[in-house]
Coordinates of C-alpha atoms in Angstrom, one line a residue:
M1194 CA 63.6 100.8 79.1
A1195 CA 60.7 99.5 81.2
T1196 CA 57.7 101.6 81.9
G1197 CA 56.9 103.0 85.4
A1198 CA 54.2 100.4 85.9
E1199 CA 56.5 97.5 85.0
A1200 CA 59.6 98.7 86.8
P1201 CA 58.8 97.6 90.4
E1202 CA 57.9 94.1 89.2
S1203 CA 61.1 93.9 87.1
W1204 CA 63.5 94.9 89.9
Y1205 CA 61.6 92.8 92.4
L1206 CA 61.7 89.7 90.3
A1207 CA 65.4 90.3 89.6
L1208 CA 66.4 90.6 93.2
L1209 CA 64.2 87.7 94.2
G1210 CA 65.8 85.6 91.5
F1211 CA 69.3 86.5 92.7
A1212 CA 68.3 85.8 96.3
E1213 CA 67.0 82.3 95.4
H1214 CA 70.1 81.6 93.3
F1215 CA 72.4 82.4 96.3
R1216 CA 70.1 80.4 98.7
T1217 CA 70.2 77.3 96.6
S1218 CA 73.9 77.5 95.7
S1219 CA 76.1 74.7 96.8
P1220 CA 77.2 75.6 99.4
P1221 CA 74.4 78.2 100.1
K1222 CA 75.6 81.8 100.0
I1223 CA 73.3 83.1 102.7
R1224 CA 74.9 86.4 103.2
L1225 CA 74.5 87.4 99.5
C1226 CA 70.9 86.1 99.6
V1227 CA 70.1 88.3 102.6
H1228 CA 71.7 91.3 100.9
C1229 CA 69.5 90.8 97.8
L1230 CA 66.3 90.6 99.9
Q1231 CA 67.3 93.6 102.0
A1232 CA 67.8 95.6 98.8
V1233 CA 64.1 95.3 98.1
F1234 CA 63.3 97.8 100.9
Q1235 CA 65.4 100.5 99.1
F1236 CA 62.7 100.7 96.4
K1237 CA 59.9 101.5 99.0
P1238 CA 57.8 98.5 97.8
P1239 CA 54.0 98.1 98.4
Q1240 CA 52.8 96.5 101.6
R1241 CA 52.3 93.0 100.0
V1242 CA 55.9 93.0 98.7
E1243 CA 57.3 94.5 102.0
A1244 CA 55.5 91.9 104.2
R1245 CA 56.5 88.9 102.0
T1246 CA 60.2 90.1 101.9
H1247 CA 60.2 90.4 105.7
L1248 CA 58.9 86.9 105.9
Q1249 CA 61.5 85.6 103.5
L1250 CA 64.3 87.3 105.4
G1251 CA 63.0 86.0 108.7
S1252 CA 62.8 82.5 107.3
V1253 CA 66.3 82.5 105.8
L1254 CA 67.9 84.0 108.9
Y1255 CA 65.9 81.6 111.2
H1256 CA 66.8 78.4 109.2
H1257 CA 70.3 79.3 108.0
T1258 CA 72.0 81.6 110.6
K1259 CA 72.3 82.0 114.4
N1260 CA 71.0 85.6 114.2
S1261 CA 67.7 84.8 115.8
D1262 CA 67.1 88.4 117.1
L1263 CA 67.2 89.8 113.5
A1264 CA 65.1 86.9 112.3
R1265 CA 62.5 87.7 115.0
S1266 CA 62.5 91.4 114.0
H1267 CA 61.7 90.6 110.4
L1268 CA 59.0 88.0 111.3
E1269 CA 57.3 90.4 113.7
K1270 CA 57.2 93.1 110.9
A1271 CA 55.8 90.5 108.4
W1272 CA 53.1 89.5 110.9
C1273 CA 52.2 93.1 111.7
I1274 CA 52.1 94.4 108.1
S1275 CA 50.4 91.3 106.6
Q1276 CA 47.4 91.8 109.0
Q1277 CA 46.7 95.1 107.2
V1278 CA 46.7 93.5 103.7
P1279 CA 43.4 91.8 102.5
Q1280 CA 43.5 88.3 101.2
F1281 CA 47.1 87.7 102.3
E1282 CA 46.6 84.5 104.3
D1283 CA 49.6 82.5 103.4
V1284 CA 52.1 85.2 104.3
K1285 CA 50.2 86.2 107.4
F1286 CA 49.8 82.7 108.9
E1287 CA 53.2 81.5 107.9
A1288 CA 54.7 84.5 109.6
A1289 CA 52.7 83.7 112.8
S1290 CA 53.6 80.1 112.7
L1291 CA 57.4 80.7 112.2
L1292 CA 57.5 83.6 114.7
S1293 CA 55.8 81.5 117.5
E1294 CA 58.3 78.7 116.7
L1295 CA 61.2 81.2 117.2
Y1296 CA 59.7 82.6 120.4
C1297 CA 59.6 79.0 121.8
Q1298 CA 63.2 78.5 120.8
Q1299 CA 64.1 81.7 122.7
N1300 CA 62.1 80.5 125.8
L1301 CA 59.5 83.3 125.1
V1302 CA 56.5 80.8 125.4
D1303 CA 54.3 83.6 126.9
S1304 CA 54.7 85.5 123.7
A1305 CA 54.1 82.5 121.4
K1306 CA 50.7 81.5 123.0
P1307 CA 48.8 84.8 122.4
L1308 CA 50.3 85.0 118.9
L1309 CA 49.0 81.6 118.0
R1310 CA 45.6 82.2 119.7
K1311 CA 45.2 85.4 117.6
A1312 CA 46.2 83.6 114.4
I1313 CA 43.8 80.7 115.2
Q1314 CA 41.0 83.2 115.8
I1315 CA 41.4 85.0 112.4
S1316 CA 42.2 81.8 110.3
Q1317 CA 38.8 80.1 110.5
Q1318 CA 38.1 80.8 106.8
T1319 CA 41.5 79.1 105.8
P1320 CA 41.2 75.4 106.7
Y1321 CA 44.8 74.4 106.2
W1322 CA 46.3 77.2 108.3
H1323 CA 43.5 76.9 111.0
C1324 CA 44.2 73.2 111.5
R1325 CA 48.0 73.7 111.4
L1326 CA 48.0 76.5 114.0
L1327 CA 45.7 74.4 116.2
F1328 CA 48.2 71.5 116.0
Q1329 CA 51.0 73.9 116.7
L1330 CA 49.4 75.4 119.9
A1331 CA 48.4 71.9 121.1
Q1332 CA 52.1 70.8 120.7
L1333 CA 53.3 73.8 122.6
H1334 CA 50.9 73.0 125.5
T1335 CA 52.1 69.4 125.4
L1336 CA 55.7 70.4 125.7
E1337 CA 54.8 72.4 128.7
K1338 CA 53.1 69.3 130.2
D1339 CA 49.7 71.0 130.0
L1340 CA 47.9 68.0 128.5
V1341 CA 44.4 69.2 129.5
S1342 CA 44.7 72.4 127.3
A1343 CA 46.3 70.4 124.5
C1344 CA 43.5 67.8 124.5
D1345 CA 40.9 70.7 124.5
L1346 CA 42.5 72.2 121.4
L1347 CA 42.8 68.8 119.6
G1348 CA 39.0 68.4 120.3
V1349 CA 38.3 71.8 118.8
G1350 CA 40.4 70.8 115.8
A1351 CA 38.6 67.5 115.3
E1352 CA 35.2 69.2 115.3
Y1353 CA 36.4 71.9 112.9
A1354 CA 37.8 69.3 110.5
R1355 CA 34.4 67.5 110.6
V1356 CA 32.6 70.7 109.8
V1357 CA 34.9 71.5 106.8
G1358 CA 34.5 67.9 105.5
S1359 CA 38.0 66.5 106.3
E1360 CA 37.6 63.1 107.9
Y1361 CA 41.3 62.4 107.4
T1362 CA 42.4 65.4 109.5
R1363 CA 39.6 64.8 112.0
A1364 CA 41.1 61.4 112.6
L1365 CA 44.6 62.9 113.0
F1366 CA 43.2 65.3 115.7
L1367 CA 41.4 62.5 117.5
L1368 CA 44.4 60.1 117.4
S1369 CA 46.6 62.9 118.7
K1370 CA 44.1 63.5 121.5
G1371 CA 44.0 59.7 122.2
M1372 CA 47.8 59.7 122.5
L1373 CA 47.7 62.5 125.1
L1374 CA 44.8 60.7 127.0
L1375 CA 47.0 57.6 127.2
M1376 CA 49.8 59.7 128.6
E1377 CA 47.5 61.0 131.2
R1378 CA 46.2 57.5 132.0
K1379 CA 42.6 58.7 131.3
L1380 CA 41.6 55.2 130.2
Q1381 CA 37.8 55.7 130.5
E1382 CA 38.0 58.4 127.8
V1383 CA 40.6 56.5 125.6
H1384 CA 38.4 53.4 124.9
P1385 CA 35.4 55.2 123.1
L1386 CA 37.9 57.6 121.4
L1387 CA 39.9 54.7 119.9
T1388 CA 36.7 52.9 118.8
L1389 CA 35.6 56.1 117.0
C1390 CA 39.0 56.5 115.4
G1391 CA 39.0 52.9 114.2
Q1392 CA 35.7 53.5 112.5
I1393 CA 36.8 56.7 110.8
V1394 CA 40.1 55.2 109.6
E1395 CA 38.3 52.1 108.1
N1396 CA 35.6 54.2 106.4
W1397 CA 37.9 56.9 105.0
Q1398 CA 38.6 56.5 101.2
G1399 CA 41.5 58.6 100.0
N1400 CA 45.2 58.6 99.3
P1401 CA 46.4 55.0 100.1
I1402 CA 49.6 56.2 101.9
Q1403 CA 47.5 58.7 104.1
K1404 CA 45.0 55.9 104.9
E1405 CA 47.8 53.4 105.9
S1406 CA 49.6 56.1 107.9
L1407 CA 46.4 56.7 109.9
R1408 CA 46.1 53.0 110.4
V1409 CA 49.7 52.8 111.7
F1410 CA 49.0 55.7 114.1
F1411 CA 45.8 54.0 115.4
L1412 CA 47.6 50.6 115.8
V1413 CA 50.6 52.1 117.5
L1414 CA 48.2 53.6 120.1
Q1415 CA 46.4 50.3 120.5
V1416 CA 49.7 48.3 121.0
T1417 CA 51.1 50.8 123.5
H1418 CA 47.8 50.8 125.4
Y1419 CA 48.0 47.0 125.7
L1420 CA 51.7 47.0 126.6
D1421 CA 51.1 49.7 129.3
A1422 CA 48.6 47.3 130.9
G1423 CA 51.2 44.4 130.6
Q1424 CA 48.9 42.5 128.2
V1425 CA 51.7 41.0 126.1
K1426 CA 49.7 38.0 124.9
S1427 CA 46.5 40.0 124.1
V1428 CA 48.4 42.5 122.0
K1429 CA 49.8 40.0 119.5
P1430 CA 47.0 40.3 116.9
C1431 CA 47.3 44.2 116.9
L1432 CA 51.1 44.0 116.7
K1433 CA 50.9 41.6 113.7
Q1434 CA 48.4 44.0 112.0
L1435 CA 50.8 46.9 112.6
Q1436 CA 53.8 45.0 111.2
Q1437 CA 51.7 44.1 108.1
C1438 CA 50.6 47.7 107.7
I1439 CA 54.1 49.1 107.7
Q1440 CA 55.1 46.5 105.0
T1441 CA 52.1 47.7 102.9
I1442 CA 53.2 51.3 103.3
S1443 CA 56.8 50.5 102.2
T1444 CA 55.5 49.1 98.9
L1445 CA 53.3 52.2 98.1
H1446 CA 54.7 55.1 96.0
D1447 CA 54.2 58.6 97.3
D1448 CA 51.5 60.2 95.3
E1449 CA 52.2 63.7 94.1
I1450 CA 48.5 64.5 93.6
L1451 CA 47.4 67.0 96.2
P1452 CA 44.2 66.4 98.1
S1453 CA 41.2 68.5 96.9
N1454 CA 40.4 69.6 100.4
P1455 CA 43.2 71.9 101.8
A1456 CA 42.4 70.7 105.3
D1457 CA 43.8 67.3 104.2
L1458 CA 47.3 68.6 103.5
F1459 CA 48.9 66.9 106.5
H1460 CA 51.1 63.9 107.1
W1461 CA 51.5 62.3 110.5
L1462 CA 55.1 61.0 110.0
P1463 CA 57.3 60.2 107.1
K1464 CA 57.3 56.5 106.0
E1465 CA 60.9 56.0 107.2
H1466 CA 60.0 57.4 110.7
M1467 CA 57.0 55.1 110.9
C1468 CA 59.2 52.1 110.1
V1469 CA 61.5 53.0 113.0
L1470 CA 58.5 53.5 115.3
V1471 CA 57.1 50.0 114.5
Y1472 CA 60.6 48.5 115.2
L1473 CA 60.5 50.4 118.5
V1474 CA 57.1 49.0 119.7
T1475 CA 58.2 45.6 118.6
V1476 CA 61.2 45.9 120.8
M1477 CA 59.0 47.0 123.7
H1478 CA 56.8 43.9 123.2
S1479 CA 59.7 41.5 122.9
M1480 CA 61.3 42.9 126.0
Q1481 CA 58.1 42.7 128.1
A1482 CA 57.4 39.2 126.8
G1483 CA 61.0 38.1 127.7
Y1484 CA 62.2 37.4 124.1
L1485 CA 65.4 39.3 124.6
E1486 CA 67.3 38.0 121.5
K1487 CA 64.4 39.1 119.4
A1488 CA 64.5 42.5 121.1
Q1489 CA 68.2 42.7 120.3
K1490 CA 67.5 41.8 116.6
Y1491 CA 64.9 44.6 116.1
T1492 CA 66.9 47.1 118.1
D1493 CA 69.9 46.5 115.7
K1494 CA 67.7 47.0 112.7
A1495 CA 66.1 50.2 114.1
L1496 CA 69.4 51.7 115.1
M1497 CA 70.9 51.0 111.7
Q1498 CA 67.9 52.7 110.1
L1499 CA 68.2 55.6 112.4
E1500 CA 71.9 56.2 111.6
K1501 CA 71.0 56.3 107.9
L1502 CA 68.1 58.8 108.5
K1503 CA 70.1 61.0 110.8
M1504 CA 72.7 61.6 108.0
L1505 CA 70.0 63.5 106.0
D1506 CA 67.4 64.4 108.6
C1507 CA 68.0 66.4 111.9
S1508 CA 64.4 65.9 113.2
P1509 CA 64.4 65.7 117.0
I1510 CA 62.0 62.8 117.0
L1511 CA 64.8 60.6 115.6
S1512 CA 67.0 61.3 118.7
S1513 CA 64.0 60.5 120.9
F1514 CA 63.5 57.2 119.1
Q1515 CA 67.2 56.4 119.5
V1516 CA 67.2 57.1 123.3
I1517 CA 64.1 55.0 123.9
L1518 CA 65.5 52.1 121.9
L1519 CA 68.8 52.4 123.9
E1520 CA 66.9 52.5 127.2
H1521 CA 65.2 49.2 126.3
I1522 CA 68.3 47.4 125.1
I1523 CA 70.3 48.5 128.1
M1524 CA 67.8 46.8 130.4
C1525 CA 68.0 43.7 128.1
R1526 CA 71.8 43.7 128.4
L1527 CA 71.6 43.9 132.2
V1528 CA 69.3 40.9 132.3
T1529 CA 71.4 38.8 129.9
G1530 CA 74.6 39.5 131.9
H1531 CA 76.3 42.0 129.5
K1532 CA 77.0 44.8 131.9
A1533 CA 80.0 46.3 130.1
T1534 CA 77.9 46.7 126.9
A1535 CA 75.0 48.2 128.9
L1536 CA 77.4 50.7 130.4
Q1537 CA 78.7 51.9 127.1
E1538 CA 75.1 52.2 125.8
I1539 CA 74.2 54.3 128.9
S1540 CA 77.2 56.5 127.9
Q1541 CA 75.7 56.9 124.4
V1542 CA 72.4 58.0 126.0
C1543 CA 74.3 60.6 128.0
Q1544 CA 76.0 61.9 124.8
L1545 CA 72.6 62.2 123.0
C1546 CA 71.2 64.1 126.0
Q1547 CA 74.1 66.5 126.0
Q1548 CA 73.1 67.6 122.5
S1549 CA 69.5 68.4 123.5
P1550 CA 68.4 70.0 126.8
R1551 CA 64.8 69.0 126.1
L1552 CA 65.8 65.3 125.5
F1553 CA 67.7 65.3 128.8
S1554 CA 64.8 66.9 130.6
N1555 CA 62.4 64.1 129.3
H1556 CA 64.8 61.2 130.0
A1557 CA 66.9 62.3 133.0
A1558 CA 64.9 60.1 135.5
Q1559 CA 65.2 57.1 133.2
L1560 CA 68.9 57.6 132.8
H1561 CA 69.5 57.7 136.5
T1562 CA 67.3 54.7 136.9
L1563 CA 69.3 52.7 134.4
L1564 CA 72.5 53.7 136.2
G1565 CA 70.9 52.5 139.4
L1566 CA 70.1 49.1 137.8
Y1567 CA 73.7 48.9 136.5
C1568 CA 75.0 49.7 140.1
I1569 CA 73.0 46.9 141.5
S1570 CA 74.4 44.5 138.8
V1571 CA 78.0 45.4 139.9
N1572 CA 77.1 45.4 143.6
C1573 CA 77.7 49.2 144.1
M1574 CA 74.8 49.6 146.5
D1575 CA 75.6 53.0 147.8
N1576 CA 75.8 54.4 144.3
A1577 CA 72.6 52.5 143.4
E1578 CA 70.8 54.2 146.2
A1579 CA 72.1 57.6 145.2
Q1580 CA 71.0 57.0 141.6
F1581 CA 67.5 55.9 142.5
T1582 CA 67.1 58.8 144.9
T1583 CA 68.1 61.2 142.1
A1584 CA 65.7 59.5 139.7
L1585 CA 62.8 59.8 142.2
R1586 CA 63.5 63.5 142.5
L1587 CA 63.3 64.0 138.8
T1588 CA 60.1 62.0 137.9
T1589 CA 56.4 62.7 138.3
H1590 CA 55.4 59.6 136.3
Q1591 CA 53.6 57.1 138.5
E1592 CA 54.7 53.9 136.9
L1593 CA 58.4 55.0 136.7
W1594 CA 58.1 56.1 140.4
T1595 CA 56.8 52.7 141.4
F1596 CA 59.6 50.9 139.4
I1597 CA 62.3 53.1 141.0
V1598 CA 60.9 52.6 144.5
T1599 CA 60.7 48.8 144.2
N1600 CA 64.3 48.7 143.0
L1601 CA 65.4 50.9 145.8
A1602 CA 63.6 48.4 148.2
S1603 CA 65.7 45.6 146.7
V1604 CA 68.8 47.6 147.5
Y1605 CA 67.7 47.9 151.1
I1606 CA 66.9 44.1 151.2
R1607 CA 70.4 43.2 149.8
E1608 CA 72.2 45.5 152.3
G1609 CA 70.4 43.6 155.1
N1610 CA 70.6 46.4 157.7
R1611 CA 68.1 48.9 156.3
H1612 CA 64.9 47.6 157.9
Q1613 CA 63.5 51.0 158.9
E1614 CA 64.0 52.5 155.4
L1615 CA 62.6 49.4 153.8
Y1616 CA 59.4 49.5 155.9
S1617 CA 58.8 53.2 155.2
L1618 CA 59.3 52.5 151.5
L1619 CA 56.8 49.6 151.6
E1620 CA 54.4 52.0 153.2
R1621 CA 54.8 54.4 150.3
I1622 CA 54.3 51.6 147.7
N1623 CA 51.2 50.1 149.4
P1624 CA 49.9 52.6 152.0
D1625 CA 46.4 50.9 152.4
H1626 CA 47.7 47.3 152.9
N1627 CA 44.9 46.3 150.5
F1628 CA 46.8 43.4 148.8
P1629 CA 46.4 39.8 149.9
V1630 CA 50.1 39.5 150.8
R1631 CA 50.1 35.7 151.3
R1632 CA 48.9 35.2 147.8
F1633 CA 51.3 37.6 146.2
L1634 CA 53.5 35.1 144.4
R1635 CA 50.8 32.7 143.3
E1636 CA 48.8 35.7 141.9
T1637 CA 51.9 37.0 140.1
L1638 CA 52.5 33.5 138.6
K1639 CA 48.9 33.3 137.5
M1640 CA 48.9 36.8 135.9
S1641 CA 52.3 36.3 134.2
N1642 CA 51.3 32.9 132.8
A1643 CA 48.0 34.3 131.4
E1644 CA 49.9 37.0 129.5
D1645 CA 53.1 35.1 128.6
L1646 CA 55.3 37.4 130.7
N1647 CA 58.2 35.0 130.7
R1648 CA 60.6 37.0 132.9
L1649 CA 58.0 37.6 135.6
T1650 CA 57.0 33.9 135.4
A1651 CA 60.7 32.8 135.7
C1652 CA 61.3 35.1 138.7
S1653 CA 58.1 34.0 140.5
L1654 CA 58.9 30.3 139.9
V1655 CA 62.5 30.5 141.3
L1656 CA 61.4 32.6 144.3
L1657 CA 58.6 30.1 145.1
G1658 CA 61.1 27.3 144.6
H1659 CA 63.5 28.9 147.1
I1660 CA 60.7 29.4 149.6
F1661 CA 59.6 25.7 149.3
Y1662 CA 63.3 24.7 149.7
V1663 CA 63.7 26.7 152.9
L1664 CA 60.4 25.1 154.2
G1665 CA 61.9 21.6 153.5
N1666 CA 59.3 20.8 150.7
H1667 CA 62.0 19.6 148.2
R1668 CA 59.5 18.0 145.8
E1669 CA 57.5 21.2 145.4
S1670 CA 60.7 23.2 145.2
N1671 CA 62.0 21.1 142.3
N1672 CA 58.6 21.5 140.5
M1673 CA 59.2 25.2 140.6
V1674 CA 63.0 25.5 140.0
V1675 CA 63.2 23.2 136.9
P1676 CA 60.7 25.2 134.8
A1677 CA 62.3 28.4 136.1
M1678 CA 65.7 27.3 134.8
Q1679 CA 64.2 26.2 131.4
L1680 CA 62.4 29.6 131.0
A1681 CA 65.5 31.6 132.2
S1682 CA 67.6 29.8 129.5
K1683 CA 65.1 30.6 126.8
I1684 CA 65.0 34.4 127.7
P1685 CA 68.1 34.3 128.6
D1686 CA 68.1 35.7 132.1
M1687 CA 71.6 35.3 133.7
S1688 CA 70.6 36.1 137.3
V1689 CA 67.7 33.7 137.3
Q1690 CA 69.9 31.0 135.8
L1691 CA 72.6 31.6 138.5
W1692 CA 69.9 31.5 141.2
S1693 CA 68.2 28.4 139.8
S1694 CA 71.4 26.5 139.3
A1695 CA 72.5 27.2 142.9
L1696 CA 69.1 25.9 144.1
L1697 CA 69.2 22.8 141.9
K1698 CA 72.7 22.0 143.3
D1699 CA 71.4 22.3 146.9
L1700 CA 68.2 20.4 146.1
N1701 CA 69.9 17.5 144.5
K1702 CA 72.5 17.4 147.2
A1703 CA 69.7 17.3 149.8
C1704 CA 68.0 14.5 147.9
G1705 CA 71.2 12.5 147.5
N1706 CA 71.3 12.9 143.7
T1707 CA 75.1 13.2 143.5
I1708 CA 75.4 13.3 139.7
D1709 CA 72.6 15.9 139.2
A1710 CA 74.1 17.9 142.0
H1711 CA 77.5 17.9 140.3
E1712 CA 76.0 18.9 137.0
A1713 CA 74.1 21.8 138.6
A1714 CA 77.3 22.9 140.5
Q1715 CA 79.1 22.9 137.2
M1716 CA 76.4 25.0 135.6
H1717 CA 76.5 27.4 138.5
Q1718 CA 80.3 27.7 138.2
N1719 CA 80.0 28.5 134.5
F1720 CA 77.4 31.2 135.0
S1721 CA 79.5 32.7 137.9
Q1722 CA 82.6 32.8 135.7
Q1723 CA 80.7 34.6 132.9
L1724 CA 79.3 37.1 135.3
L1725 CA 82.7 37.8 137.0
Q1726 CA 84.5 38.3 133.7
D1727 CA 81.8 40.8 132.6
H1728 CA 81.9 42.5 136.0
I1729 CA 85.6 43.1 135.8
A1730 CA 85.3 44.3 132.2
A1731 CA 82.5 46.8 133.2
C1732 CA 84.2 48.2 136.3
S1733 CA 87.4 48.7 134.3
L1734 CA 85.7 51.0 131.7
P1735 CA 86.1 54.8 132.1
E1736 CA 82.3 55.0 131.8
H1737 CA 82.0 53.2 135.2
N1738 CA 82.7 56.7 136.7
L1739 CA 79.1 57.6 135.6
I1740 CA 77.9 55.9 138.8
S1741 CA 79.0 58.9 140.8
W1742 CA 77.1 61.4 138.7
T1743 CA 73.9 62.5 140.5
D1744 CA 73.4 66.2 139.7
G1745 CA 73.1 68.5 136.7
P1746 CA 73.5 67.5 133.0
P1747 CA 75.5 64.4 132.0
P1748 CA 79.3 64.8 132.4
V1749 CA 81.0 65.6 129.1
Q1750 CA 84.2 63.6 129.6
I1751 CA 84.6 60.5 131.7
Q1752 CA 88.0 59.8 133.2
A1753 CA 89.4 56.3 133.2
Q1754 CA 90.0 54.6 136.6
N1755 CA 92.3 51.9 137.7
G1756 CA 89.9 48.9 137.7
P1757 CA 87.1 47.4 139.7
T1758 CA 86.3 48.9 143.1
T1759 CA 83.6 46.5 144.2
S1760 CA 83.6 43.2 145.8
L1761 CA 83.2 40.3 143.3
A1762 CA 82.5 37.7 145.9
S1763 CA 79.4 39.6 147.1
L1764 CA 78.0 39.5 143.6
L1765 CA 77.5 35.7 144.0

């Protein structure tokens, strides 16, 4: 028989052993695990055991059941009791972290914030938890779109990490801050911050995987910064470095040796997630540069990797990556004349957004914008207008707003009788009239050529060619249309090919080049047939009914309809 002093430890260890056995069974026996942990309270345990058991119960209920109210009750008790126990940091701060996570899940953000602030205030002697809680509160502010508060906290974290001698975690805080500054378009602050980050990353000597992951984070920010500015050519050296970096990481083995500094116990992203992210920024680059077949290749690789990861990992970031990849490839499909496939992929985005209200909230404007672009491609102008109007209502993002408004302007131009709406839109796009309007196209051509923006170059060339043709300057028109056609074939951009072939047919006819005119007419006929067949296929899909959706969450089920409802002739 155990002595009185040994008894509590014996029964406690026995119940804990049973609870862990049931938790790790296959399948897990969560109900029995909870019973074992609840039995601990029957023995009137000391405060340390009581607080830890409440934390364990809260954690099991939070992660393995839908009983969030009971989980919350246990975590609140763990947090309350653990504050009365000296040197009990792990239980105390884990309870605070998990409880604030649960509060956010229950939309009790106003309860989560003061809890995290209190935990941050009393954790300054515990570097790991102090940094982790700062990251957590910064993330909470970011989700609420309060980027200023989030940046302030990340700045506090960077300074704290420097003081406790963790250059690695200092870099993580600074890179996270740089990411938010890029989101806010505070470019004056981004440049010095990225320069400092680059120096810290290069000088830090530590775990090779951690060092390379910092480098990936840094290079991803640099690449997206360039792409945001449309600098597709200038970004190439950075993108190449990033691709080499991810190859290096994939050859390194995860080191099980823990860092000596507890403040270094952080990872930015798992290797597999970083790999998908690098594919994603490569797709962004290929699309902006007008290498659409390359964009397709990397999208396929990334989506295949994502499908494998999602079988084992339910991290929300994977769904975000998937949606962003699909958004890019949908635009590629519309450019290359594959509307039916684009529509099915729009439907996939809808399904992903149905599973996550937060994902839908972040991508609703983009989703309606894509539907608007699809509507233009199948000549459903009223629906296009409705989709763009919905998207405008849902976005506060300046670049997306401008993109939507310019596409809405193109709808008004194509309809031909919307002059008043068009002029008021143009006022909103350029209220100060401070652009040299007469030099628009030549400036566009100059900029797009300088940065290898192939689609922009092709569109500018064919439009200039059309203008010269209308003015009767056939030679200059030909000088524009021929390279436009070559570039459009390389992309490939079906609309520019259709437009260029029509112009070449008319140009050659006007110049008396009968054979060349016939060849151009044949090309035009081939492109027209491809577009018409794809148009019929797209409009016959049940997903085509999505063009009528302009309010609320994505429709769950899409009913089939009896075929195309739009004029095919007007497409040409």
